[in-house]
PDB file of C-alpha atoms in Angstrom:
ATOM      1  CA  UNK E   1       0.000   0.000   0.000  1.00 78.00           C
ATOM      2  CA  UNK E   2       1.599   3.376  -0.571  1.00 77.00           C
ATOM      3  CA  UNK E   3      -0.060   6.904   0.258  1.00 77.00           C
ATOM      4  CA  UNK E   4       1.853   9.811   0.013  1.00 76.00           C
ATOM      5  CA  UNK E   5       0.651  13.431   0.453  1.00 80.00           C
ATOM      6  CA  UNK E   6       3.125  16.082  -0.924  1.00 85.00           C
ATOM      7  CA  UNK E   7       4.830  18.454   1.758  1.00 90.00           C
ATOM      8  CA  UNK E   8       3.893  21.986   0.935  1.00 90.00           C
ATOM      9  CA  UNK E   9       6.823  23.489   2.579  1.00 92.00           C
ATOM     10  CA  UNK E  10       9.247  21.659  -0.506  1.00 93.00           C
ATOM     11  CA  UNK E  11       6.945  21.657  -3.478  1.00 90.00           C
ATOM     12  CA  UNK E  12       5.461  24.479  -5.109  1.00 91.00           C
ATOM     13  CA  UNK E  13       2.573  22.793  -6.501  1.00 90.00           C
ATOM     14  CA  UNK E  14       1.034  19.894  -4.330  1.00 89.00           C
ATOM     15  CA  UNK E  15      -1.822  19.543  -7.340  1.00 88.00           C
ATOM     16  CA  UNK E  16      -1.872  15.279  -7.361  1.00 88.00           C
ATOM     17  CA  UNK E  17      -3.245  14.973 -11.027  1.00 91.00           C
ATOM     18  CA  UNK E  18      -5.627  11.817 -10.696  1.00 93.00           C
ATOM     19  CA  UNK E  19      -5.557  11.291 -14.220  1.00 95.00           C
ATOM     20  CA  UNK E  20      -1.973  11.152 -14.469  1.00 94.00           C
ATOM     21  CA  UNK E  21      -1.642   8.780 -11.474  1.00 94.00           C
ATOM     22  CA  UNK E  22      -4.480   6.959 -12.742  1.00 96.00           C
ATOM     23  CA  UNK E  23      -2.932   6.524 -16.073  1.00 96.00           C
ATOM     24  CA  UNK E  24       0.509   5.047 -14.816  1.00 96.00           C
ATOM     25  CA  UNK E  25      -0.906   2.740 -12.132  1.00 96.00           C
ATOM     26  CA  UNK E  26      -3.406   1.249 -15.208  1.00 97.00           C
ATOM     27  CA  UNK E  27       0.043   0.902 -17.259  1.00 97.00           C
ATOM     28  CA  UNK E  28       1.915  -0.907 -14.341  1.00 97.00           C
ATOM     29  CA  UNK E  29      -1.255  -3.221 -13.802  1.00 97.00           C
ATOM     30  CA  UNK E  30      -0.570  -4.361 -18.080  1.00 97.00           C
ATOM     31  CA  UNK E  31       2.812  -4.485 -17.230  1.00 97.00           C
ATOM     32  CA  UNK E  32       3.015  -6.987 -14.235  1.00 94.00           C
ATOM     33  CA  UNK E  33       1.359 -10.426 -14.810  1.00 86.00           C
ATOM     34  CA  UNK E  34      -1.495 -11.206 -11.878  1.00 88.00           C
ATOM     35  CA  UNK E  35      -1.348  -7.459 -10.400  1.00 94.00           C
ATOM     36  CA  UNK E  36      -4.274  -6.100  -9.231  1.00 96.00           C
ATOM     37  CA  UNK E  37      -3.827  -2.588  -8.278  1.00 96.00           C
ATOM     38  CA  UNK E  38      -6.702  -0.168  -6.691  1.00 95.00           C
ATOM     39  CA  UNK E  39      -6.345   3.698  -6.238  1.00 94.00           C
ATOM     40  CA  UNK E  40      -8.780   5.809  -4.206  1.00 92.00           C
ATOM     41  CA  UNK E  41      -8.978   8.732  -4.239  1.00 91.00           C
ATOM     42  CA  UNK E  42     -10.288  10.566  -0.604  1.00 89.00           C
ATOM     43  CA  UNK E  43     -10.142  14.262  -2.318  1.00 87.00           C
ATOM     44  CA  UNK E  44     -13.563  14.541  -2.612  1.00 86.00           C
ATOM     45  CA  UNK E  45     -16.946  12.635  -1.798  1.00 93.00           C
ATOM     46  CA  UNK E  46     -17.977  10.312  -3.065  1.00 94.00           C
ATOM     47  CA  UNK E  47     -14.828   9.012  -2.660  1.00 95.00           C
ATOM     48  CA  UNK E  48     -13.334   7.810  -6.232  1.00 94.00           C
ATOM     49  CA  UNK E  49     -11.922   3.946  -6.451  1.00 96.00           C
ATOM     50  CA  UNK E  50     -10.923   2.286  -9.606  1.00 97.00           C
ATOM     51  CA  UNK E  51      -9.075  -0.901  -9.459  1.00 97.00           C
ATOM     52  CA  UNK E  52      -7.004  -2.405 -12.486  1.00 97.00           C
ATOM     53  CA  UNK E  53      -6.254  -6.185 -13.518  1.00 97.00           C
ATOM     54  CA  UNK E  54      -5.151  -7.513 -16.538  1.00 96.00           C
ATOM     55  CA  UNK E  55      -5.077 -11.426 -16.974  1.00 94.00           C
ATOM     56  CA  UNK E  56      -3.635 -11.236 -20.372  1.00 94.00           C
ATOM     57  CA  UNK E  57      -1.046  -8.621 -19.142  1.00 95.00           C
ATOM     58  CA  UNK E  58       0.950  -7.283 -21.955  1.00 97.00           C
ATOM     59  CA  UNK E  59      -1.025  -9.045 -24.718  1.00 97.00           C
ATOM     60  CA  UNK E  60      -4.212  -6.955 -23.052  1.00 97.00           C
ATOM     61  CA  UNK E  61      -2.192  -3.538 -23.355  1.00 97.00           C
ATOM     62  CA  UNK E  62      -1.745  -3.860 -27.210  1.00 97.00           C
ATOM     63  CA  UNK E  63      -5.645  -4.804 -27.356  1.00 97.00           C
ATOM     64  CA  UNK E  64      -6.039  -1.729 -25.369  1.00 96.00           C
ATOM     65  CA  UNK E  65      -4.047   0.008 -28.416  1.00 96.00           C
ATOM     66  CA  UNK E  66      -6.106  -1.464 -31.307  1.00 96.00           C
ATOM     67  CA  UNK E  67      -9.637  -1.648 -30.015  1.00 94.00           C
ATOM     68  CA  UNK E  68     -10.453   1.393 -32.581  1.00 93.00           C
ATOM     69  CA  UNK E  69      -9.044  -0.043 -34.916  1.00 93.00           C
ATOM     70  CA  UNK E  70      -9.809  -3.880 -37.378  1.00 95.00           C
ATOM     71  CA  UNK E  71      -7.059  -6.332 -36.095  1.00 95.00           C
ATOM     72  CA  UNK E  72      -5.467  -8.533 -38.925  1.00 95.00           C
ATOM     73  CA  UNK E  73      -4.434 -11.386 -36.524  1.00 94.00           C
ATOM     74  CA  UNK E  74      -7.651 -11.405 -34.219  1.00 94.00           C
ATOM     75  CA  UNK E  75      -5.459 -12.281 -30.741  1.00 95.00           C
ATOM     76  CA  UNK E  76      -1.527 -10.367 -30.400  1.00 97.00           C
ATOM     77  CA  UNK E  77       1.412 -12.933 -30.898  1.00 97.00           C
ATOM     78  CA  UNK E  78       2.355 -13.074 -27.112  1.00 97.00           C
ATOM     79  CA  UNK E  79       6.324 -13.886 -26.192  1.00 98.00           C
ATOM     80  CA  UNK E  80       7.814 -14.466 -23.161  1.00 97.00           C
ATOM     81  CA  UNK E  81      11.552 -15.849 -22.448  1.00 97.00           C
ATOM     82  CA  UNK E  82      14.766 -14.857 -20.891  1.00 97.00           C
ATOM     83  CA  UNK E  83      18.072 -14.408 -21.924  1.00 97.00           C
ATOM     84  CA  UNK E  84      21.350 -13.995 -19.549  1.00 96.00           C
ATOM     85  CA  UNK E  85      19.294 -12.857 -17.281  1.00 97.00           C
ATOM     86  CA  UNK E  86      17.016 -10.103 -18.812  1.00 98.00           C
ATOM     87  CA  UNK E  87      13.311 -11.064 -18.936  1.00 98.00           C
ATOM     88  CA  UNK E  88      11.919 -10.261 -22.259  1.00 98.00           C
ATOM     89  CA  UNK E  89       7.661  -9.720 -22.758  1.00 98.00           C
ATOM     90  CA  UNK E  90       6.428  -8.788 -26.597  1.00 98.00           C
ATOM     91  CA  UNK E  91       2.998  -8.785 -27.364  1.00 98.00           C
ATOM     92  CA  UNK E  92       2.238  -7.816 -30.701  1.00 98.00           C
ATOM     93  CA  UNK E  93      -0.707  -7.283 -33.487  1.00 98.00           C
ATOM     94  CA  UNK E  94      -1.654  -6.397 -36.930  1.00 96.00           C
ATOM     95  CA  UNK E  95      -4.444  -3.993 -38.015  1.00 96.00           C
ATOM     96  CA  UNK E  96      -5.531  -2.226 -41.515  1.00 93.00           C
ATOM     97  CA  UNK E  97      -3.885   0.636 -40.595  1.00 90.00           C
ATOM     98  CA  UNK E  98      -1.039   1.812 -42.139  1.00 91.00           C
ATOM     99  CA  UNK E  99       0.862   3.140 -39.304  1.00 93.00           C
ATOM    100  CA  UNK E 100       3.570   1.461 -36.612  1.00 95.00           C
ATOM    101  CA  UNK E 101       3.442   1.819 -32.739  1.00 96.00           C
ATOM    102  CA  UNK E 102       5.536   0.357 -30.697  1.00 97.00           C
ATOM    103  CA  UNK E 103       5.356   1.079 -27.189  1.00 97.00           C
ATOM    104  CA  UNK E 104       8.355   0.173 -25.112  1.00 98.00           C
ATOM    105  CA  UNK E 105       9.048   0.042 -21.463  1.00 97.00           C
ATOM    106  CA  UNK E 106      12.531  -0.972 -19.167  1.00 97.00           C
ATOM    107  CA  UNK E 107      11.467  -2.387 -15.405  1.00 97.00           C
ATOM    108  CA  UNK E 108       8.301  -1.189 -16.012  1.00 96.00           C
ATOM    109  CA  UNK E 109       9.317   2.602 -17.097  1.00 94.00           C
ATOM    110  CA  UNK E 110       8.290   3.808 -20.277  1.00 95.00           C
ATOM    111  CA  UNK E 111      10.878   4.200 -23.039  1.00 96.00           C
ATOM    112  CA  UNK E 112       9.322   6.836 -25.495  1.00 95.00           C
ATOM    113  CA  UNK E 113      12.230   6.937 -27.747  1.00 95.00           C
ATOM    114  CA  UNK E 114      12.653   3.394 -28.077  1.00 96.00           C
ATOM    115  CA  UNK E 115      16.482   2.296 -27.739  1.00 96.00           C
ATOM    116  CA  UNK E 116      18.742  -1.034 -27.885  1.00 97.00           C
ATOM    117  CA  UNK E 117      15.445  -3.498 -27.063  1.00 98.00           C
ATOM    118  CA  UNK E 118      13.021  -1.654 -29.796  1.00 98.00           C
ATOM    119  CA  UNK E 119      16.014  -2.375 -32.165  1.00 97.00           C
ATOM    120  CA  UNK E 120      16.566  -5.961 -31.329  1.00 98.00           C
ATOM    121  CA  UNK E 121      12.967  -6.307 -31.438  1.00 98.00           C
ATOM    122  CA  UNK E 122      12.370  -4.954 -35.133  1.00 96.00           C
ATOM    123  CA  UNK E 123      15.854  -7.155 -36.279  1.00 96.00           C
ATOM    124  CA  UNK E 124      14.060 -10.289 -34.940  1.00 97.00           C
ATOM    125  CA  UNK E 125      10.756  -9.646 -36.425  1.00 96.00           C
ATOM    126  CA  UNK E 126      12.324  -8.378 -40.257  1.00 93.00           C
ATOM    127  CA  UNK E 127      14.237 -11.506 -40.086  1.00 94.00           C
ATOM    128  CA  UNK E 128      11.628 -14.207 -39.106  1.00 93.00           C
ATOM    129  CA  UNK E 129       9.845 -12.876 -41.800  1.00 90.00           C
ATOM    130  CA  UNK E 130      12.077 -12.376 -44.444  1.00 88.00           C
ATOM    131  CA  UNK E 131      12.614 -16.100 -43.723  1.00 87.00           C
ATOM    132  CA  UNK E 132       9.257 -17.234 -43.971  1.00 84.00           C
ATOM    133  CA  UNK E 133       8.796 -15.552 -47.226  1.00 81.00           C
ATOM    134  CA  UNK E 134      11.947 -17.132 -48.467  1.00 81.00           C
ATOM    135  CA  UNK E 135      10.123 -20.611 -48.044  1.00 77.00           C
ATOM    136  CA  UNK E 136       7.162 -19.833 -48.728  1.00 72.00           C
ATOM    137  CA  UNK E 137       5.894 -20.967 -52.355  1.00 68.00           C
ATOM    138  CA  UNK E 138       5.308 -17.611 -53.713  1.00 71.00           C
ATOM    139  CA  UNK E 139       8.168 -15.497 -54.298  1.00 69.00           C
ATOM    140  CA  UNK E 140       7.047 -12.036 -52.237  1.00 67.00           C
ATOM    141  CA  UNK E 141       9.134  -8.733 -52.525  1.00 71.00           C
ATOM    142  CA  UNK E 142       8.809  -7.339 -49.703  1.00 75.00           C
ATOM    143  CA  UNK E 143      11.221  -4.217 -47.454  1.00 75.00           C
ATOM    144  CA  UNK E 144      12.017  -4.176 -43.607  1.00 74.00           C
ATOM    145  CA  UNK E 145       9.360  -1.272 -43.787  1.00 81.00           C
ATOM    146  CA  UNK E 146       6.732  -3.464 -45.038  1.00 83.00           C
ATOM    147  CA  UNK E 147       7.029  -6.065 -42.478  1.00 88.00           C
ATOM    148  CA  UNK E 148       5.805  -2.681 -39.687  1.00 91.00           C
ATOM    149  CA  UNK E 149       2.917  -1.061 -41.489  1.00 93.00           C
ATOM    150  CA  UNK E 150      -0.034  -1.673 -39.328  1.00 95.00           C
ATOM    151  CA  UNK E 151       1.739  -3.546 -36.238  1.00 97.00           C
ATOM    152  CA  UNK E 152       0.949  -2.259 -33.074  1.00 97.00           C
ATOM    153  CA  UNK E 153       3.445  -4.072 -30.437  1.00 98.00           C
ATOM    154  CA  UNK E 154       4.593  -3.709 -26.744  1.00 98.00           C
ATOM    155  CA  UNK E 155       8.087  -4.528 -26.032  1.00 98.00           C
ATOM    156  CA  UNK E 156       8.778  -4.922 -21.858  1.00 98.00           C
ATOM    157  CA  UNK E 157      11.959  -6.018 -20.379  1.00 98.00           C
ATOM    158  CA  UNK E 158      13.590  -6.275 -17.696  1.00 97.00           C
ATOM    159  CA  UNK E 159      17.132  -5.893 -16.726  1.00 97.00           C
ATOM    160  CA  UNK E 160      19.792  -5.005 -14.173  1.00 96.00           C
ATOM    161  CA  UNK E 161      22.115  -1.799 -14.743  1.00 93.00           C
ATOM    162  CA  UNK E 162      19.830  -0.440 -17.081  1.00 94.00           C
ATOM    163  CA  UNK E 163      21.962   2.318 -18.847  1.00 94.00           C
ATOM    164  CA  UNK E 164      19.841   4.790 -20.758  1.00 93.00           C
ATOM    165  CA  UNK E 165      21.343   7.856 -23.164  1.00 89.00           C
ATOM    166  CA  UNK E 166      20.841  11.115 -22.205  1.00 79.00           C
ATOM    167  CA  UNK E 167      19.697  12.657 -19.184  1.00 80.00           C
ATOM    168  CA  UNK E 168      15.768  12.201 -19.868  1.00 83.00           C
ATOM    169  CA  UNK E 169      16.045   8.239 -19.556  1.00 81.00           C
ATOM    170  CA  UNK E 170      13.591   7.697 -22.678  1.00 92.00           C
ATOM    171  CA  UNK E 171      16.237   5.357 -24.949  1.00 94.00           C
ATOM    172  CA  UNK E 172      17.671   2.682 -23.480  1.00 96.00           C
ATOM    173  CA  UNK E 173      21.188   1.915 -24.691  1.00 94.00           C
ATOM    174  CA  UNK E 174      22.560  -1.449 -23.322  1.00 95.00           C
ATOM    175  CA  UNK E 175      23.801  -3.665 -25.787  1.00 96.00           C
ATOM    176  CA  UNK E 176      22.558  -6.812 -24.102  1.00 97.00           C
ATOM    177  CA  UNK E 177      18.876  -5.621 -24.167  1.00 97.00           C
ATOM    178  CA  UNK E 178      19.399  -6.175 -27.950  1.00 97.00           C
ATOM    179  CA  UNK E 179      20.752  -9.607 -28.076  1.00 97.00           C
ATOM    180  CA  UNK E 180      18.471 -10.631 -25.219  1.00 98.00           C
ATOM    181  CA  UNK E 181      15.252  -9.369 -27.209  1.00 98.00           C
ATOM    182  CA  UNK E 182      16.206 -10.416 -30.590  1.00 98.00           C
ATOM    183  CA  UNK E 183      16.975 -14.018 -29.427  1.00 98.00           C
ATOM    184  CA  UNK E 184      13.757 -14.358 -27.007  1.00 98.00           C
ATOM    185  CA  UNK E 185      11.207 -12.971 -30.198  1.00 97.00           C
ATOM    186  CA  UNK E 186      13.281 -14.766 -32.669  1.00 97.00           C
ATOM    187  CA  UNK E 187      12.362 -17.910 -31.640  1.00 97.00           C
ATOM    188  CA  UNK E 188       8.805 -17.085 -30.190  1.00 97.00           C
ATOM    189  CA  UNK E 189       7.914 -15.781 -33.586  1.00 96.00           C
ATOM    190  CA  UNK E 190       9.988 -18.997 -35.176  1.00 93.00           C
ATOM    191  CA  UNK E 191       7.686 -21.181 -32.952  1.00 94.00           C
ATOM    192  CA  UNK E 192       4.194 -19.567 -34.014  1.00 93.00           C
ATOM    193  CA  UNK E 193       4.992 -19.949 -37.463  1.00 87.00           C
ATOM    194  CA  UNK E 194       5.786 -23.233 -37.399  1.00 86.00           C
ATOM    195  CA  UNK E 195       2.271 -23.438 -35.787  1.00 79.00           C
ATOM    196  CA  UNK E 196       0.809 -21.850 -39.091  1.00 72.00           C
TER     197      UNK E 196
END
């Protein structure tokens, strides 16, 4: 449980945005498999309680990302795995749009600007398939580009000594979180297409 009321005396503005808190804590619930996490708000009567649970985690963010939107693949291609010791979580689906999003996070922290794990991420999925179009019996033409129009993904890991660039912490830059992510969606997307 945490409360915390800000100290007037060191901030200038003690204004606790709900929305903003409300926001995060219903990111962290997507985030962390089998959370449930309730905030109340005592501001005002009635008293305001919302309370946030995901079973499909991840895999329920990116649904929470396409619902306006007419999904291609009707459930998101959901990978989990670990690699010298960073835990990897991808969730990702197709629509009709034309546009990518990929929303990425490090221990649970948003990563706005992407970094080392988005990379590693869009490597393993341009080369899974690149492959699978090799093999296939038509011969398809297709660029790395191609392979993102319409994908709406969530790419979570997790990871000691994160080191991020700049002072703003939005790009992650550890090499590791590359290699890790690659490998992990590599062969979860190598394993659902051998499904197909």
């Amino acid at each position: 449980k945490t409360t915390f009321l800000p100290d007037e005396e060191i901030f200038d503005d003690t204004e606790i945005h709900y929305e903003r808190v409300a926001k995060r804590l219903k990111t962290l619930a997507y985030l962390v498999d089998g959370a449930t996490i309730t905030l109340t708000d005592e501001r005002q009567e009635p008293v305001k309680t919302v309370t946030y649970n995901y079973l499909g985690g991840i895999s329920d963010y990116v649904l929470s990302m396409t619902e306006s939107k007419k999904p291609i693949n009707e459930m998101p291609i959901k990978i989990d795995g670990e690699k010298d010791g960073i835990r990897v979580s991808v969730a990702m689906q197709y629509t009709d749009g034309t546009d990518e999003s990929i929303f990425s996070f490090v221990n649970n922290v948003a990563t706005p600007d992407g970094g080392t794990h988005v990379t590693g991420f869009r490597s393993a999925l341009t080369k899974t398939l690149t492959d699978y179009l090799s093999n296939s019996k038509e011969k398809l033409n297709f660029e790395r580009e191609d392979f993102r129009e319409g994908l709406t993904a969530a790419v979570s890991i997790k990871i000691k000594n994160a080191q991020f660039e700049g002072q703003t912490k939005t790009r992650l830059g550890n090499a590791a979180a590359r290699t890790a992510v690659e490998a992990v969606t590599l062969e979860g997307l190598n394993a659902f297409f051998s499904d197909l």
